[in-house]
Structure formats: C-alpha cells, structure tokens
C-alpha cells in the first residue's frame, strides 16, 4: 500500500494570504434536512474542499463563484449539506456565513435599519464589522459579499470575527427597536427581541469558531 499524505491543516498561522473586509441580519433559521454519520462526514469533507478551493486559488473569479454559490445552487442545497452541522464546526461556520449573507441580500433595507439603530451603541463591533458610511442598503449588500469573500481569499478567522461583529451590531439595533415598539406593537417587539437573542448566539458561535481556526482545531 502506498503511504497516504498528511492532511493539510486549515487553521493555524502558517498560511499566507491577503486580509479582506466584511458583514450581516434579521437572521432566522433556514430549514435543512440531514441523516446522521454519513451526512456529517460529507458535510465536513464538503466544507474542507470548498475552503481549500478558495484559499488555493488567486483567481478572483473563483472567489466570486464561491460567494455566489447559494445564489446559483439555492440556499436549500447549502442547508442540506450544512444546516444540521454543529455551530462550532467548519461546516457550521460556513453555513452561518452563507445564511447571514443570504438574509442580508434578501432584505438589505431592513438590515440597514437595524444596523444604524445599533451602531452608535456597539461602536467597537461597528468598527470591526467595517460598514461603509452611511450604512444603507447597498452598503449592507457590499459588506455581506466582502465578509464571505474574506473567508476564501482573506484570513478565515477575521471573516468569522467580522461577521460576528456585524451580528452584534444588528442584534443591538433589533433590541433597541424592540424597546421602542414594546407598547405600540408588542408582537413585533417580541419578534425583534427573539431575533436579537438568536443573533447574539450566532455571534458567539462565530467567535468561538474563529478562535478554533487560529488554534488549528476547526474541522
């Protein structure tokens, strides 16, 4: 039998690539299906292959194709691969990046309202997220694309952290707007509060994944 080559690590500091910016979200769960062991293995292998494909190429066309993968294949196809993966895993982190971008692209006006409502209070996260001024609908879409692009042609952990920062700004904006709507529209306020809590949890998962990537432990 021939000796198998050592698998290439995806985390760690011995990589050379170009840093890039980021982004997203009125993030609600997208449905996805799964089947235990084999699906889990396939999800991890697909995520590793996708990240390797992007990071091994210097062609911006490759990055653009990867960013628009969900646009072309449908978010449901991505969900079937990754939505059931643990949040703090490579496929789970990629799923969140794609889903956050999709939520932003689908409703950039609403996301920009949330972002503006949260940015002054969450100033540090606002800076890390890196939205252009003023943060309108087009700026939200540009930032969403930039974040996901950074996962393939920049520092993967930075992409995760900037996405997490964006989540925190938007979550704070949702919480702020929920407070204002508490008496006039209780149902809307409750939904905003739920979404805000969910986004904070998403931010925490992305931050954990970023740290795991730096330690070479995100798989």
PDB file of C-alpha atoms in Angstrom:
ATOM      1  CA  UNK A   1       0.000   0.000   0.000  1.00  0.00           C
ATOM      2  CA  UNK A   2       1.234   3.481  -0.779  1.00  0.00           C
ATOM      3  CA  UNK A   3       1.618   5.866   2.100  1.00  0.00           C
ATOM      4  CA  UNK A   4      -1.168   8.451   2.368  1.00  0.00           C
ATOM      5  CA  UNK A   5      -0.104  12.113   2.535  1.00  0.00           C
ATOM      6  CA  UNK A   6      -0.710  14.013   5.724  1.00  0.00           C
ATOM      7  CA  UNK A   7      -3.951  16.055   5.544  1.00  0.00           C
ATOM      8  CA  UNK A   8      -3.399  19.781   5.314  1.00  0.00           C
ATOM      9  CA  UNK A   9      -4.411  21.748   8.387  1.00  0.00           C
ATOM     10  CA  UNK A  10      -6.920  24.525   7.826  1.00  0.00           C
ATOM     11  CA  UNK A  11      -6.250  26.556  10.928  1.00  0.00           C
ATOM     12  CA  UNK A  12      -3.028  27.892  12.348  1.00  0.00           C
ATOM     13  CA  UNK A  13      -0.705  30.723  11.460  1.00  0.00           C
ATOM     14  CA  UNK A  14       1.486  29.198   8.706  1.00  0.00           C
ATOM     15  CA  UNK A  15      -0.639  30.474   5.820  1.00  0.00           C
ATOM     16  CA  UNK A  16      -0.007  33.395   3.548  1.00  0.00           C
ATOM     17  CA  UNK A  17      -2.988  35.283   2.271  1.00  0.00           C
ATOM     18  CA  UNK A  18      -4.410  38.726   1.807  1.00  0.00           C
ATOM     19  CA  UNK A  19      -6.612  40.200   4.539  1.00  0.00           C
ATOM     20  CA  UNK A  20     -10.045  41.385   3.391  1.00  0.00           C
ATOM     21  CA  UNK A  21     -13.139  43.083   4.849  1.00  0.00           C
ATOM     22  CA  UNK A  22     -16.742  42.124   5.742  1.00  0.00           C
ATOM     23  CA  UNK A  23     -20.679  41.599   7.274  1.00  0.00           C
ATOM     24  CA  UNK A  24     -24.836  40.605   8.121  1.00  0.00           C
ATOM     25  CA  UNK A  25     -29.248  40.314   9.798  1.00  0.00           C
ATOM     26  CA  UNK A  26     -32.714  39.572  10.525  1.00  0.00           C
ATOM     27  CA  UNK A  27     -31.383  36.035  10.752  1.00  0.00           C
ATOM     28  CA  UNK A  28     -33.942  33.326  11.220  1.00  0.00           C
ATOM     29  CA  UNK A  29     -33.181  29.629  10.824  1.00  0.00           C
ATOM     30  CA  UNK A  30     -33.401  28.213   7.326  1.00  0.00           C
ATOM     31  CA  UNK A  31     -34.802  24.713   7.135  1.00  0.00           C
ATOM     32  CA  UNK A  32     -32.443  21.880   6.372  1.00  0.00           C
ATOM     33  CA  UNK A  33     -32.516  18.121   6.458  1.00  0.00           C
ATOM     34  CA  UNK A  34     -29.924  15.545   7.448  1.00  0.00           C
ATOM     35  CA  UNK A  35     -29.056  11.954   8.209  1.00  0.00           C
ATOM     36  CA  UNK A  36     -26.505  11.299  10.987  1.00  0.00           C
ATOM     37  CA  UNK A  37     -22.986   9.845  10.492  1.00  0.00           C
ATOM     38  CA  UNK A  38     -22.534   9.828   6.726  1.00  0.00           C
ATOM     39  CA  UNK A  39     -24.169  13.199   6.262  1.00  0.00           C
ATOM     40  CA  UNK A  40     -21.961  14.636   8.999  1.00  0.00           C
ATOM     41  CA  UNK A  41     -18.833  13.244   7.344  1.00  0.00           C
ATOM     42  CA  UNK A  42     -19.945  14.518   3.935  1.00  0.00           C
ATOM     43  CA  UNK A  43     -20.666  17.951   5.387  1.00  0.00           C
ATOM     44  CA  UNK A  44     -17.177  18.224   6.845  1.00  0.00           C
ATOM     45  CA  UNK A  45     -15.499  16.977   3.664  1.00  0.00           C
ATOM     46  CA  UNK A  46     -17.523  19.392   1.512  1.00  0.00           C
ATOM     47  CA  UNK A  47     -16.679  22.324   3.770  1.00  0.00           C
ATOM     48  CA  UNK A  48     -12.975  21.453   3.749  1.00  0.00           C
ATOM     49  CA  UNK A  49     -12.967  21.090  -0.028  1.00  0.00           C
ATOM     50  CA  UNK A  50     -14.739  24.414  -0.523  1.00  0.00           C
ATOM     51  CA  UNK A  51     -12.395  26.323   1.777  1.00  0.00           C
ATOM     52  CA  UNK A  52      -9.346  24.650   0.210  1.00  0.00           C
ATOM     53  CA  UNK A  53     -10.604  25.507  -3.283  1.00  0.00           C
ATOM     54  CA  UNK A  54     -10.944  29.178  -2.411  1.00  0.00           C
ATOM     55  CA  UNK A  55      -7.726  29.511  -0.477  1.00  0.00           C
ATOM     56  CA  UNK A  56      -5.580  27.666  -3.018  1.00  0.00           C
ATOM     57  CA  UNK A  57      -6.668  29.966  -5.842  1.00  0.00           C
ATOM     58  CA  UNK A  58      -5.552  33.526  -6.570  1.00  0.00           C
ATOM     59  CA  UNK A  59      -8.266  33.926  -9.195  1.00  0.00           C
ATOM     60  CA  UNK A  60     -10.918  36.467  -8.097  1.00  0.00           C
ATOM     61  CA  UNK A  61     -13.419  34.700 -10.383  1.00  0.00           C
ATOM     62  CA  UNK A  62     -13.138  31.607  -8.217  1.00  0.00           C
ATOM     63  CA  UNK A  63     -13.859  33.660  -5.103  1.00  0.00           C
ATOM     64  CA  UNK A  64     -16.881  35.280  -6.762  1.00  0.00           C
ATOM     65  CA  UNK A  65     -18.235  31.863  -7.770  1.00  0.00           C
ATOM     66  CA  UNK A  66     -17.859  30.570  -4.226  1.00  0.00           C
ATOM     67  CA  UNK A  67     -19.529  33.651  -2.739  1.00  0.00           C
ATOM     68  CA  UNK A  68     -22.474  33.249  -5.106  1.00  0.00           C
ATOM     69  CA  UNK A  69     -22.728  29.502  -4.599  1.00  0.00           C
ATOM     70  CA  UNK A  70     -26.002  29.797  -2.684  1.00  0.00           C
ATOM     71  CA  UNK A  71     -27.410  32.170  -5.325  1.00  0.00           C
ATOM     72  CA  UNK A  72     -26.758  29.636  -8.056  1.00  0.00           C
ATOM     73  CA  UNK A  73     -27.456  26.374  -6.225  1.00  0.00           C
ATOM     74  CA  UNK A  74     -30.116  27.687  -3.843  1.00  0.00           C
ATOM     75  CA  UNK A  75     -29.747  28.168  -0.112  1.00  0.00           C
ATOM     76  CA  UNK A  76     -31.706  24.961   0.421  1.00  0.00           C
ATOM     77  CA  UNK A  77     -28.899  22.990  -1.226  1.00  0.00           C
ATOM     78  CA  UNK A  78     -26.395  24.545   1.183  1.00  0.00           C
ATOM     79  CA  UNK A  79     -28.754  23.808   4.061  1.00  0.00           C
ATOM     80  CA  UNK A  80     -28.937  20.137   3.104  1.00  0.00           C
ATOM     81  CA  UNK A  81     -25.163  19.931   3.425  1.00  0.00           C
ATOM     82  CA  UNK A  82     -24.505  22.072   6.469  1.00  0.00           C
ATOM     83  CA  UNK A  83     -27.530  23.367   8.389  1.00  0.00           C
ATOM     84  CA  UNK A  84     -27.527  20.381  10.765  1.00  0.00           C
ATOM     85  CA  UNK A  85     -23.789  20.603  11.471  1.00  0.00           C
ATOM     86  CA  UNK A  86     -22.686  21.767  14.931  1.00  0.00           C
ATOM     87  CA  UNK A  87     -22.493  25.570  15.067  1.00  0.00           C
ATOM     88  CA  UNK A  88     -18.887  25.446  16.220  1.00  0.00           C
ATOM     89  CA  UNK A  89     -17.521  23.404  13.326  1.00  0.00           C
ATOM     90  CA  UNK A  90     -16.185  24.299   9.876  1.00  0.00           C
ATOM     91  CA  UNK A  91     -19.410  23.362   8.028  1.00  0.00           C
ATOM     92  CA  UNK A  92     -21.484  25.024  10.752  1.00  0.00           C
ATOM     93  CA  UNK A  93     -19.468  28.232  10.480  1.00  0.00           C
ATOM     94  CA  UNK A  94     -19.686  28.233   6.674  1.00  0.00           C
ATOM     95  CA  UNK A  95     -23.444  27.665   6.849  1.00  0.00           C
ATOM     96  CA  UNK A  96     -23.798  30.722   9.081  1.00  0.00           C
ATOM     97  CA  UNK A  97     -21.713  32.876   6.742  1.00  0.00           C
ATOM     98  CA  UNK A  98     -23.820  31.860   3.739  1.00  0.00           C
ATOM     99  CA  UNK A  99     -27.129  32.189   5.605  1.00  0.00           C
ATOM    100  CA  UNK A 100     -26.217  35.603   7.007  1.00  0.00           C
ATOM    101  CA  UNK A 101     -25.251  36.853   3.558  1.00  0.00           C
ATOM    102  CA  UNK A 102     -28.498  35.478   2.106  1.00  0.00           C
ATOM    103  CA  UNK A 103     -30.587  37.199   4.783  1.00  0.00           C
ATOM    104  CA  UNK A 104     -28.807  40.491   4.076  1.00  0.00           C
ATOM    105  CA  UNK A 105     -29.084  40.256   0.285  1.00  0.00           C
ATOM    106  CA  UNK A 106     -32.783  39.391   0.546  1.00  0.00           C
ATOM    107  CA  UNK A 107     -33.676  42.380   2.712  1.00  0.00           C
ATOM    108  CA  UNK A 108     -30.857  44.939   2.808  1.00  0.00           C
ATOM    109  CA  UNK A 109     -33.152  47.862   3.639  1.00  0.00           C
ATOM    110  CA  UNK A 110     -34.386  46.245   6.839  1.00  0.00           C
ATOM    111  CA  UNK A 111     -30.869  45.155   7.799  1.00  0.00           C
ATOM    112  CA  UNK A 112     -29.569  48.686   7.284  1.00  0.00           C
ATOM    113  CA  UNK A 113     -32.269  49.989   9.652  1.00  0.00           C
ATOM    114  CA  UNK A 114     -31.177  47.514  12.322  1.00  0.00           C
ATOM    115  CA  UNK A 115     -27.510  48.267  11.727  1.00  0.00           C
ATOM    116  CA  UNK A 116     -27.986  52.024  12.043  1.00  0.00           C
ATOM    117  CA  UNK A 117     -30.017  51.535  15.234  1.00  0.00           C
ATOM    118  CA  UNK A 118     -27.220  49.512  16.824  1.00  0.00           C
ATOM    119  CA  UNK A 119     -24.003  51.045  15.516  1.00  0.00           C
ATOM    120  CA  UNK A 120     -23.727  54.027  17.871  1.00  0.00           C
ATOM    121  CA  UNK A 121     -24.098  51.859  20.962  1.00  0.00           C
ATOM    122  CA  UNK A 122     -21.987  48.949  19.701  1.00  0.00           C
ATOM    123  CA  UNK A 123     -19.167  51.170  18.483  1.00  0.00           C
ATOM    124  CA  UNK A 124     -16.374  48.599  18.741  1.00  0.00           C
ATOM    125  CA  UNK A 125     -18.354  45.974  16.834  1.00  0.00           C
ATOM    126  CA  UNK A 126     -19.330  48.637  14.308  1.00  0.00           C
ATOM    127  CA  UNK A 127     -15.666  49.325  13.572  1.00  0.00           C
ATOM    128  CA  UNK A 128     -14.806  45.605  13.376  1.00  0.00           C
ATOM    129  CA  UNK A 129     -17.737  44.931  11.044  1.00  0.00           C
ATOM    130  CA  UNK A 130     -16.439  47.645   8.725  1.00  0.00           C
ATOM    131  CA  UNK A 131     -19.591  49.023   7.116  1.00  0.00           C
ATOM    132  CA  UNK A 132     -19.242  51.991   4.789  1.00  0.00           C
ATOM    133  CA  UNK A 133     -20.838  55.292   5.746  1.00  0.00           C
ATOM    134  CA  UNK A 134     -23.702  55.876   5.605  1.00  0.00           C
ATOM    135  CA  UNK A 135     -24.661  52.212   6.123  1.00  0.00           C
ATOM    136  CA  UNK A 136     -27.535  51.978   3.656  1.00  0.00           C
ATOM    137  CA  UNK A 137     -28.995  49.006   1.779  1.00  0.00           C
ATOM    138  CA  UNK A 138     -26.266  48.889  -0.893  1.00  0.00           C
ATOM    139  CA  UNK A 139     -23.548  49.159   1.749  1.00  0.00           C
ATOM    140  CA  UNK A 140     -25.099  46.204   3.586  1.00  0.00           C
ATOM    141  CA  UNK A 141     -25.037  44.048   0.433  1.00  0.00           C
ATOM    142  CA  UNK A 142     -21.455  45.080  -0.352  1.00  0.00           C
ATOM    143  CA  UNK A 143     -20.364  44.256   3.174  1.00  0.00           C
ATOM    144  CA  UNK A 144     -22.149  40.874   3.078  1.00  0.00           C
ATOM    145  CA  UNK A 145     -20.260  39.933  -0.092  1.00  0.00           C
ATOM    146  CA  UNK A 146     -16.980  41.197   1.347  1.00  0.00           C
ATOM    147  CA  UNK A 147     -17.336  39.117   4.510  1.00  0.00           C
ATOM    148  CA  UNK A 148     -17.949  35.891   2.644  1.00  0.00           C
ATOM    149  CA  UNK A 149     -15.190  36.717   0.136  1.00  0.00           C
ATOM    150  CA  UNK A 150     -12.798  37.086   3.045  1.00  0.00           C
ATOM    151  CA  UNK A 151     -13.477  33.507   4.083  1.00  0.00           C
ATOM    152  CA  UNK A 152     -11.872  32.368   0.821  1.00  0.00           C
ATOM    153  CA  UNK A 153      -9.253  34.977  -0.067  1.00  0.00           C
ATOM    154  CA  UNK A 154      -8.504  36.608   3.280  1.00  0.00           C
ATOM    155  CA  UNK A 155      -7.994  35.484   6.861  1.00  0.00           C
ATOM    156  CA  UNK A 156     -10.748  32.983   7.647  1.00  0.00           C
ATOM    157  CA  UNK A 157     -10.777  33.788  11.360  1.00  0.00           C
ATOM    158  CA  UNK A 158     -11.047  37.512  10.618  1.00  0.00           C
ATOM    159  CA  UNK A 159     -14.002  36.808   8.324  1.00  0.00           C
ATOM    160  CA  UNK A 160     -15.724  34.957  11.139  1.00  0.00           C
ATOM    161  CA  UNK A 161     -14.997  37.716  13.645  1.00  0.00           C
ATOM    162  CA  UNK A 162     -16.240  40.470  11.358  1.00  0.00           C
ATOM    163  CA  UNK A 163     -19.400  38.518  10.682  1.00  0.00           C
ATOM    164  CA  UNK A 164     -19.838  38.085  14.436  1.00  0.00           C
ATOM    165  CA  UNK A 165     -19.343  41.818  14.959  1.00  0.00           C
ATOM    166  CA  UNK A 166     -21.970  42.568  12.331  1.00  0.00           C
ATOM    167  CA  UNK A 167     -24.363  40.208  14.114  1.00  0.00           C
ATOM    168  CA  UNK A 168     -23.792  42.048  17.385  1.00  0.00           C
ATOM    169  CA  UNK A 169     -24.467  45.472  15.867  1.00  0.00           C
ATOM    170  CA  UNK A 170     -27.654  44.270  14.185  1.00  0.00           C
ATOM    171  CA  UNK A 171     -28.767  42.416  17.319  1.00  0.00           C
ATOM    172  CA  UNK A 172     -28.323  45.553  19.391  1.00  0.00           C
ATOM    173  CA  UNK A 173     -30.286  47.514  16.802  1.00  0.00           C
ATOM    174  CA  UNK A 174     -33.106  44.980  16.959  1.00  0.00           C
ATOM    175  CA  UNK A 175     -33.150  45.149  20.761  1.00  0.00           C
ATOM    176  CA  UNK A 176     -33.211  48.959  20.651  1.00  0.00           C
ATOM    177  CA  UNK A 177     -36.113  48.997  18.184  1.00  0.00           C
ATOM    178  CA  UNK A 178     -37.928  46.352  20.251  1.00  0.00           C
ATOM    179  CA  UNK A 179     -37.761  48.615  23.287  1.00  0.00           C
ATOM    180  CA  UNK A 180     -39.288  51.434  21.258  1.00  0.00           C
ATOM    181  CA  UNK A 181     -42.093  49.219  19.922  1.00  0.00           C
ATOM    182  CA  UNK A 182     -42.880  47.461  23.194  1.00  0.00           C
ATOM    183  CA  UNK A 183     -46.076  49.428  23.891  1.00  0.00           C
ATOM    184  CA  UNK A 184     -47.241  50.206  20.353  1.00  0.00           C
ATOM    185  CA  UNK A 185     -46.685  46.770  18.776  1.00  0.00           C
ATOM    186  CA  UNK A 186     -45.995  44.068  21.321  1.00  0.00           C
ATOM    187  CA  UNK A 187     -45.916  41.210  18.779  1.00  0.00           C
ATOM    188  CA  UNK A 188     -43.326  42.969  16.621  1.00  0.00           C
ATOM    189  CA  UNK A 189     -41.279  43.843  19.677  1.00  0.00           C
ATOM    190  CA  UNK A 190     -41.281  40.204  20.817  1.00  0.00           C
ATOM    191  CA  UNK A 191     -40.106  39.011  17.397  1.00  0.00           C
ATOM    192  CA  UNK A 192     -37.299  41.580  17.311  1.00  0.00           C
ATOM    193  CA  UNK A 193     -36.217  40.507  20.788  1.00  0.00           C
ATOM    194  CA  UNK A 194     -36.148  36.826  19.802  1.00  0.00           C
ATOM    195  CA  UNK A 195     -34.161  37.590  16.662  1.00  0.00           C
ATOM    196  CA  UNK A 196     -31.759  39.744  18.670  1.00  0.00           C
ATOM    197  CA  UNK A 197     -31.079  36.920  21.134  1.00  0.00           C
ATOM    198  CA  UNK A 198     -30.577  34.472  18.271  1.00  0.00           C
ATOM    199  CA  UNK A 199     -28.093  36.787  16.565  1.00  0.00           C
ATOM    200  CA  UNK A 200     -26.083  37.197  19.760  1.00  0.00           C
ATOM    201  CA  UNK A 201     -25.860  33.400  19.987  1.00  0.00           C
ATOM    202  CA  UNK A 202     -24.780  33.278  16.324  1.00  0.00           C
ATOM    203  CA  UNK A 203     -22.103  35.881  17.058  1.00  0.00           C
ATOM    204  CA  UNK A 204     -20.815  33.804  19.975  1.00  0.00           C
ATOM    205  CA  UNK A 205     -20.651  30.684  17.791  1.00  0.00           C
ATOM    206  CA  UNK A 206     -18.750  32.549  15.058  1.00  0.00           C
ATOM    207  CA  UNK A 207     -16.297  33.990  17.592  1.00  0.00           C
ATOM    208  CA  UNK A 208     -15.687  30.527  19.033  1.00  0.00           C
ATOM    209  CA  UNK A 209     -15.147  29.139  15.523  1.00  0.00           C
ATOM    210  CA  UNK A 210     -12.657  31.929  14.773  1.00  0.00           C
ATOM    211  CA  UNK A 211     -10.637  31.062  17.859  1.00  0.00           C
ATOM    212  CA  UNK A 212     -10.746  27.344  16.983  1.00  0.00           C
ATOM    213  CA  UNK A 213      -9.471  28.144  13.468  1.00  0.00           C
ATOM    214  CA  UNK A 214      -6.489  30.035  14.897  1.00  0.00           C
ATOM    215  CA  UNK A 215      -5.679  27.021  17.056  1.00  0.00           C
ATOM    216  CA  UNK A 216      -5.971  24.681  14.070  1.00  0.00           C
ATOM    217  CA  UNK A 217      -8.955  22.974  15.689  1.00  0.00           C
ATOM    218  CA  UNK A 218     -11.863  23.959  13.442  1.00  0.00           C
ATOM    219  CA  UNK A 219     -12.932  20.928  11.428  1.00  0.00           C
TER     220      UNK A 219
END
